[in-house]
Every structure is written in structure tokens, then in C-alpha cells.
Amino acid sequence: MLDNMSTDVIRSVVEQRDASGSGCRLEASGTISLETVADIAASGVDALSVGALTHSAPALDTSLLISPFEPQEQTVRP
């Protein structure tokens, strides 16, 4: 997990991983935005994790409004 790292640092880590022959997978996360996603994706990481998709999404109002209940007179059918 490469969290909150600059694109240059991410590239360096990817190069070190590749040079070592390690098969470990690298995931970049933190501070990924529309402005940085292309550069980070091109750095050679295997995955991107973008928390902004959920942290910045507007909340859906799922509230339940309850009104006072007024009983009605019941009639019994024969």
C-alpha cells in the first residue's frame, strides 16, 4: 500500500519492485484526484484506491417521517 505518496515516490517504489523481481502487487491510495489519477496510473502500480468517491459523495436522505395517529371509529360488519 503506497498511501499519500507523491507520484515521483510511487514511480521509484515501482522501479525498485520491478528491479528486485518481486511479484508483490502495489496499490496507491490517498490524495488521488482527477488531476493526479492519470499520472499515478501510469506509474506502474497494480491498483488504485480512491476514497474520495465515498468520502465526498452527497448523502441520500432516507429519513422516515411519522405523523400523529388519529384512531377512527370501527364498525363491525354482520
CSV table of N, CA and C in Angstrom, one decimal:
chain,number,residue,atom,x,y,z
A,1,MET,N,0.9,-1.2,0.0
A,1,MET,CA,0.0,0.0,0.0
A,1,MET,C,0.9,1.2,0.0
A,2,LEU,N,0.8,2.0,-1.0
A,2,LEU,CA,1.5,3.3,-1.1
A,2,LEU,C,0.5,4.4,-0.9
A,3,ASP,N,0.5,4.8,0.4
A,3,ASP,CA,-0.5,5.8,0.8
A,3,ASP,C,0.0,7.2,1.0
A,4,ASN,N,-0.6,8.1,0.3
A,4,ASN,CA,-0.3,9.6,0.4
A,4,ASN,C,1.2,9.8,0.0
A,5,MET,N,1.6,9.2,-1.1
A,5,MET,CA,2.9,9.4,-1.6
A,5,MET,C,2.8,10.2,-2.9
A,6,SER,N,3.9,11.0,-3.2
A,6,SER,CA,3.9,11.7,-4.5
A,6,SER,C,4.1,10.7,-5.6
A,7,THR,N,3.8,11.2,-6.8
A,7,THR,CA,3.9,10.4,-8.0
A,7,THR,C,5.3,9.9,-8.2
A,8,ASP,N,6.3,10.8,-7.9
A,8,ASP,CA,7.7,10.5,-8.1
A,8,ASP,C,8.1,9.4,-7.1
A,9,VAL,N,7.7,9.4,-5.9
A,9,VAL,CA,8.0,8.4,-4.9
A,9,VAL,C,7.3,7.1,-5.4
A,10,ILE,N,6.1,7.1,-5.8
A,10,ILE,CA,5.4,5.9,-6.3
A,10,ILE,C,6.2,5.3,-7.4
A,11,ARG,N,6.6,6.1,-8.4
A,11,ARG,CA,7.4,5.6,-9.5
A,11,ARG,C,8.7,4.9,-9.0
A,12,SER,N,9.4,5.5,-8.1
A,12,SER,CA,10.6,5.0,-7.5
A,12,SER,C,10.4,3.6,-6.9
A,13,VAL,N,9.3,3.5,-6.1
A,13,VAL,CA,9.0,2.2,-5.4
A,13,VAL,C,8.6,1.2,-6.5
A,14,VAL,N,7.9,1.5,-7.5
A,14,VAL,CA,7.6,0.6,-8.6
A,14,VAL,C,8.9,0.1,-9.3
A,15,GLU,N,9.8,1.1,-9.6
A,15,GLU,CA,11.1,0.7,-10.2
A,15,GLU,C,11.9,-0.3,-9.3
A,16,GLN,N,11.9,0.0,-8.0
A,16,GLN,CA,12.6,-0.9,-7.1
A,16,GLN,C,12.0,-2.3,-7.0
A,17,ARG,N,10.6,-2.3,-7.0
A,17,ARG,CA,9.9,-3.6,-7.1
A,17,ARG,C,10.3,-4.4,-8.3
A,18,ASP,N,10.2,-3.7,-9.5
A,18,ASP,CA,10.5,-4.3,-10.7
A,18,ASP,C,11.9,-4.8,-10.8
A,19,ALA,N,12.9,-4.0,-10.4
A,19,ALA,CA,14.3,-4.4,-10.4
A,19,ALA,C,14.6,-5.6,-9.5
A,20,SER,N,13.8,-5.7,-8.4
A,20,SER,CA,14.1,-6.8,-7.5
A,20,SER,C,13.5,-8.1,-8.0
A,21,GLY,N,12.6,-8.1,-9.0
A,21,GLY,CA,12.0,-9.3,-9.5
A,21,GLY,C,10.8,-9.8,-8.6
A,22,SER,N,10.5,-8.9,-7.6
A,22,SER,CA,9.4,-9.3,-6.7
A,22,SER,C,8.1,-9.3,-7.4
A,23,GLY,N,7.2,-10.2,-7.0
A,23,GLY,CA,5.9,-10.3,-7.6
A,23,GLY,C,4.9,-9.6,-6.8
A,24,CYS,N,5.3,-8.8,-5.8
A,24,CYS,CA,4.3,-8.1,-5.0
A,24,CYS,C,3.5,-7.1,-5.7
A,25,ARG,N,2.3,-7.0,-5.4
A,25,ARG,CA,1.4,-6.1,-6.0
A,25,ARG,C,1.4,-4.8,-5.2
A,26,LEU,N,1.4,-3.6,-5.9
A,26,LEU,CA,1.4,-2.3,-5.3
A,26,LEU,C,0.1,-1.6,-5.6
A,27,GLU,N,-0.5,-1.0,-4.5
A,27,GLU,CA,-1.7,-0.3,-4.6
A,27,GLU,C,-1.4,1.1,-4.1
A,28,ALA,N,-1.8,2.1,-4.9
A,28,ALA,CA,-1.7,3.5,-4.5
A,28,ALA,C,-3.0,4.1,-4.0
A,29,SER,N,-2.9,4.9,-2.9
A,29,SER,CA,-4.1,5.4,-2.4
A,29,SER,C,-3.8,6.8,-1.7
A,30,GLY,N,-4.8,7.5,-1.4
A,30,GLY,CA,-4.6,8.8,-0.7
A,30,GLY,C,-4.2,9.9,-1.7
A,31,THR,N,-4.8,11.0,-1.5
A,31,THR,CA,-4.6,12.2,-2.3
A,31,THR,C,-4.7,12.0,-3.8
A,32,ILE,N,-5.5,11.0,-4.2
A,32,ILE,CA,-5.7,10.7,-5.6
A,32,ILE,C,-6.9,11.5,-6.1
A,33,SER,N,-6.8,12.3,-7.1
A,33,SER,CA,-7.9,13.2,-7.6
A,33,SER,C,-7.9,13.0,-9.1
A,34,LEU,N,-8.9,13.7,-9.7
A,34,LEU,CA,-9.0,13.7,-11.2
A,34,LEU,C,-7.7,14.3,-11.8
A,35,GLU,N,-7.0,15.2,-11.1
A,35,GLU,CA,-5.8,15.8,-11.6
A,35,GLU,C,-4.6,14.9,-11.6
A,36,THR,N,-4.6,13.9,-10.6
A,36,THR,CA,-3.4,13.1,-10.4
A,36,THR,C,-3.6,11.7,-10.9
A,37,VAL,N,-4.8,11.2,-11.1
A,37,VAL,CA,-5.1,9.8,-11.3
A,37,VAL,C,-4.4,9.3,-12.6
A,38,ALA,N,-4.3,10.0,-13.7
A,38,ALA,CA,-3.6,9.5,-14.9
A,38,ALA,C,-2.1,9.3,-14.6
A,39,ASP,N,-1.5,10.2,-14.0
A,39,ASP,CA,0.0,10.1,-13.7
A,39,ASP,C,0.2,8.9,-12.8
A,40,ILE,N,-0.6,8.8,-11.7
A,40,ILE,CA,-0.4,7.7,-10.8
A,40,ILE,C,-0.7,6.3,-11.5
A,41,ALA,N,-1.7,6.3,-12.3
A,41,ALA,CA,-2.0,5.0,-13.0
A,41,ALA,C,-0.8,4.7,-14.0
A,42,ALA,N,-0.2,5.7,-14.6
A,42,ALA,CA,0.9,5.4,-15.5
A,42,ALA,C,2.2,5.1,-14.8
A,43,SER,N,2.2,5.2,-13.5
A,43,SER,CA,3.5,5.0,-12.7
A,43,SER,C,3.8,3.5,-12.6
A,44,GLY,N,2.8,2.6,-12.9
A,44,GLY,CA,3.1,1.2,-12.9
A,44,GLY,C,2.5,0.5,-11.7
A,45,VAL,N,1.8,1.2,-10.8
A,45,VAL,CA,1.1,0.5,-9.7
A,45,VAL,C,0.1,-0.5,-10.3
A,46,ASP,N,-0.3,-1.5,-9.5
A,46,ASP,CA,-1.2,-2.5,-9.9
A,46,ASP,C,-2.7,-2.1,-9.6
A,47,ALA,N,-2.9,-1.2,-8.7
A,47,ALA,CA,-4.3,-0.9,-8.3
A,47,ALA,C,-4.3,0.5,-7.8
A,48,LEU,N,-5.4,1.2,-7.9
A,48,LEU,CA,-5.7,2.5,-7.3
A,48,LEU,C,-6.8,2.4,-6.3
A,49,SER,N,-6.7,3.0,-5.2
A,49,SER,CA,-7.8,3.1,-4.3
A,49,SER,C,-8.2,4.5,-4.1
A,50,VAL,N,-9.4,4.9,-4.4
A,50,VAL,CA,-9.9,6.3,-4.4
A,50,VAL,C,-11.0,6.4,-3.4
A,51,GLY,N,-10.6,6.9,-2.2
A,51,GLY,CA,-11.6,7.1,-1.1
A,51,GLY,C,-12.5,8.3,-1.3
A,52,ALA,N,-12.1,9.2,-2.2
A,52,ALA,CA,-12.9,10.4,-2.4
A,52,ALA,C,-14.2,10.1,-3.0
A,53,LEU,N,-14.3,8.9,-3.7
A,53,LEU,CA,-15.6,8.5,-4.2
A,53,LEU,C,-16.7,8.4,-3.2
A,54,THR,N,-16.3,7.9,-2.0
A,54,THR,CA,-17.2,7.7,-0.9
A,54,THR,C,-17.2,8.8,0.1
A,55,HIS,N,-16.0,9.4,0.3
A,55,HIS,CA,-15.9,10.5,1.3
A,55,HIS,C,-16.6,11.8,0.9
A,56,SER,N,-16.7,12.0,-0.4
A,56,SER,CA,-17.2,13.3,-0.9
A,56,SER,C,-18.6,13.2,-1.5
A,57,ALA,N,-19.1,12.0,-1.5
A,57,ALA,CA,-20.4,11.8,-2.1
A,57,ALA,C,-21.5,12.4,-1.2
A,58,PRO,N,-22.5,13.0,-1.8
A,58,PRO,CA,-23.6,13.6,-1.0
A,58,PRO,C,-24.4,12.4,-0.4
A,59,ALA,N,-25.0,12.7,0.8
A,59,ALA,CA,-25.7,11.7,1.5
A,59,ALA,C,-27.2,11.6,0.9
A,60,LEU,N,-27.7,10.4,0.9
A,60,LEU,CA,-29.1,10.2,0.4
A,60,LEU,C,-30.0,10.3,1.6
A,61,ASP,N,-31.0,11.1,1.6
A,61,ASP,CA,-32.0,11.3,2.7
A,61,ASP,C,-32.9,10.0,2.7
A,62,THR,N,-32.7,9.2,3.7
A,62,THR,CA,-33.6,8.0,3.8
A,62,THR,C,-34.4,8.1,5.1
A,63,SER,N,-34.7,9.3,5.5
A,63,SER,CA,-35.5,9.5,6.8
A,63,SER,C,-36.9,9.0,6.6
A,64,LEU,N,-37.5,8.7,7.8
A,64,LEU,CA,-38.9,8.3,7.8
A,64,LEU,C,-39.7,9.3,8.6
A,65,LEU,N,-40.6,10.0,8.0
A,65,LEU,CA,-41.4,11.0,8.7
A,65,LEU,C,-42.7,10.3,9.2
A,66,ILE,N,-43.0,10.5,10.5
A,66,ILE,CA,-44.1,9.9,11.2
A,66,ILE,C,-45.1,11.0,11.6
A,67,SER,N,-46.4,10.8,11.2
A,67,SER,CA,-47.4,11.7,11.5
A,67,SER,C,-48.2,11.2,12.7
A,68,PRO,N,-48.9,12.1,13.5
A,68,PRO,CA,-49.7,11.7,14.6
A,68,PRO,C,-50.8,10.8,14.1
A,69,PHE,N,-51.1,9.8,14.9
A,69,PHE,CA,-52.2,8.8,14.5
A,69,PHE,C,-53.5,9.2,15.2
A,70,GLU,N,-54.6,9.3,14.4
A,70,GLU,CA,-55.9,9.6,15.0
A,70,GLU,C,-56.8,8.4,14.7
A,71,PRO,N,-57.1,7.7,15.8
A,71,PRO,CA,-57.9,6.5,15.6
A,71,PRO,C,-59.3,6.8,15.0
A,72,GLN,N,-59.8,6.0,14.2
A,72,GLN,CA,-61.1,6.1,13.6
A,72,GLN,C,-62.1,5.1,14.3
A,73,GLU,N,-63.3,5.5,14.3
A,73,GLU,CA,-64.3,4.6,14.9
A,73,GLU,C,-64.5,3.4,14.0
A,74,GLN,N,-64.4,2.2,14.5
A,74,GLN,CA,-64.5,1.0,13.8
A,74,GLN,C,-66.0,0.5,13.7
A,75,THR,N,-66.4,0.0,12.6
A,75,THR,CA,-67.8,-0.6,12.5
A,75,THR,C,-67.6,-2.0,12.3
A,76,VAL,N,-68.5,-2.8,12.9
A,76,VAL,CA,-68.4,-4.3,12.8
A,76,VAL,C,-69.5,-4.7,11.8
A,77,ARG,N,-69.1,-5.5,10.8
A,77,ARG,CA,-70.0,-5.9,9.8
A,77,ARG,C,-70.7,-7.2,10.3
A,78,PRO,N,-71.9,-7.4,10.0
A,78,PRO,CA,-72.7,-8.6,10.4
A,78,PRO,C,-72.2,-9.8,9.7
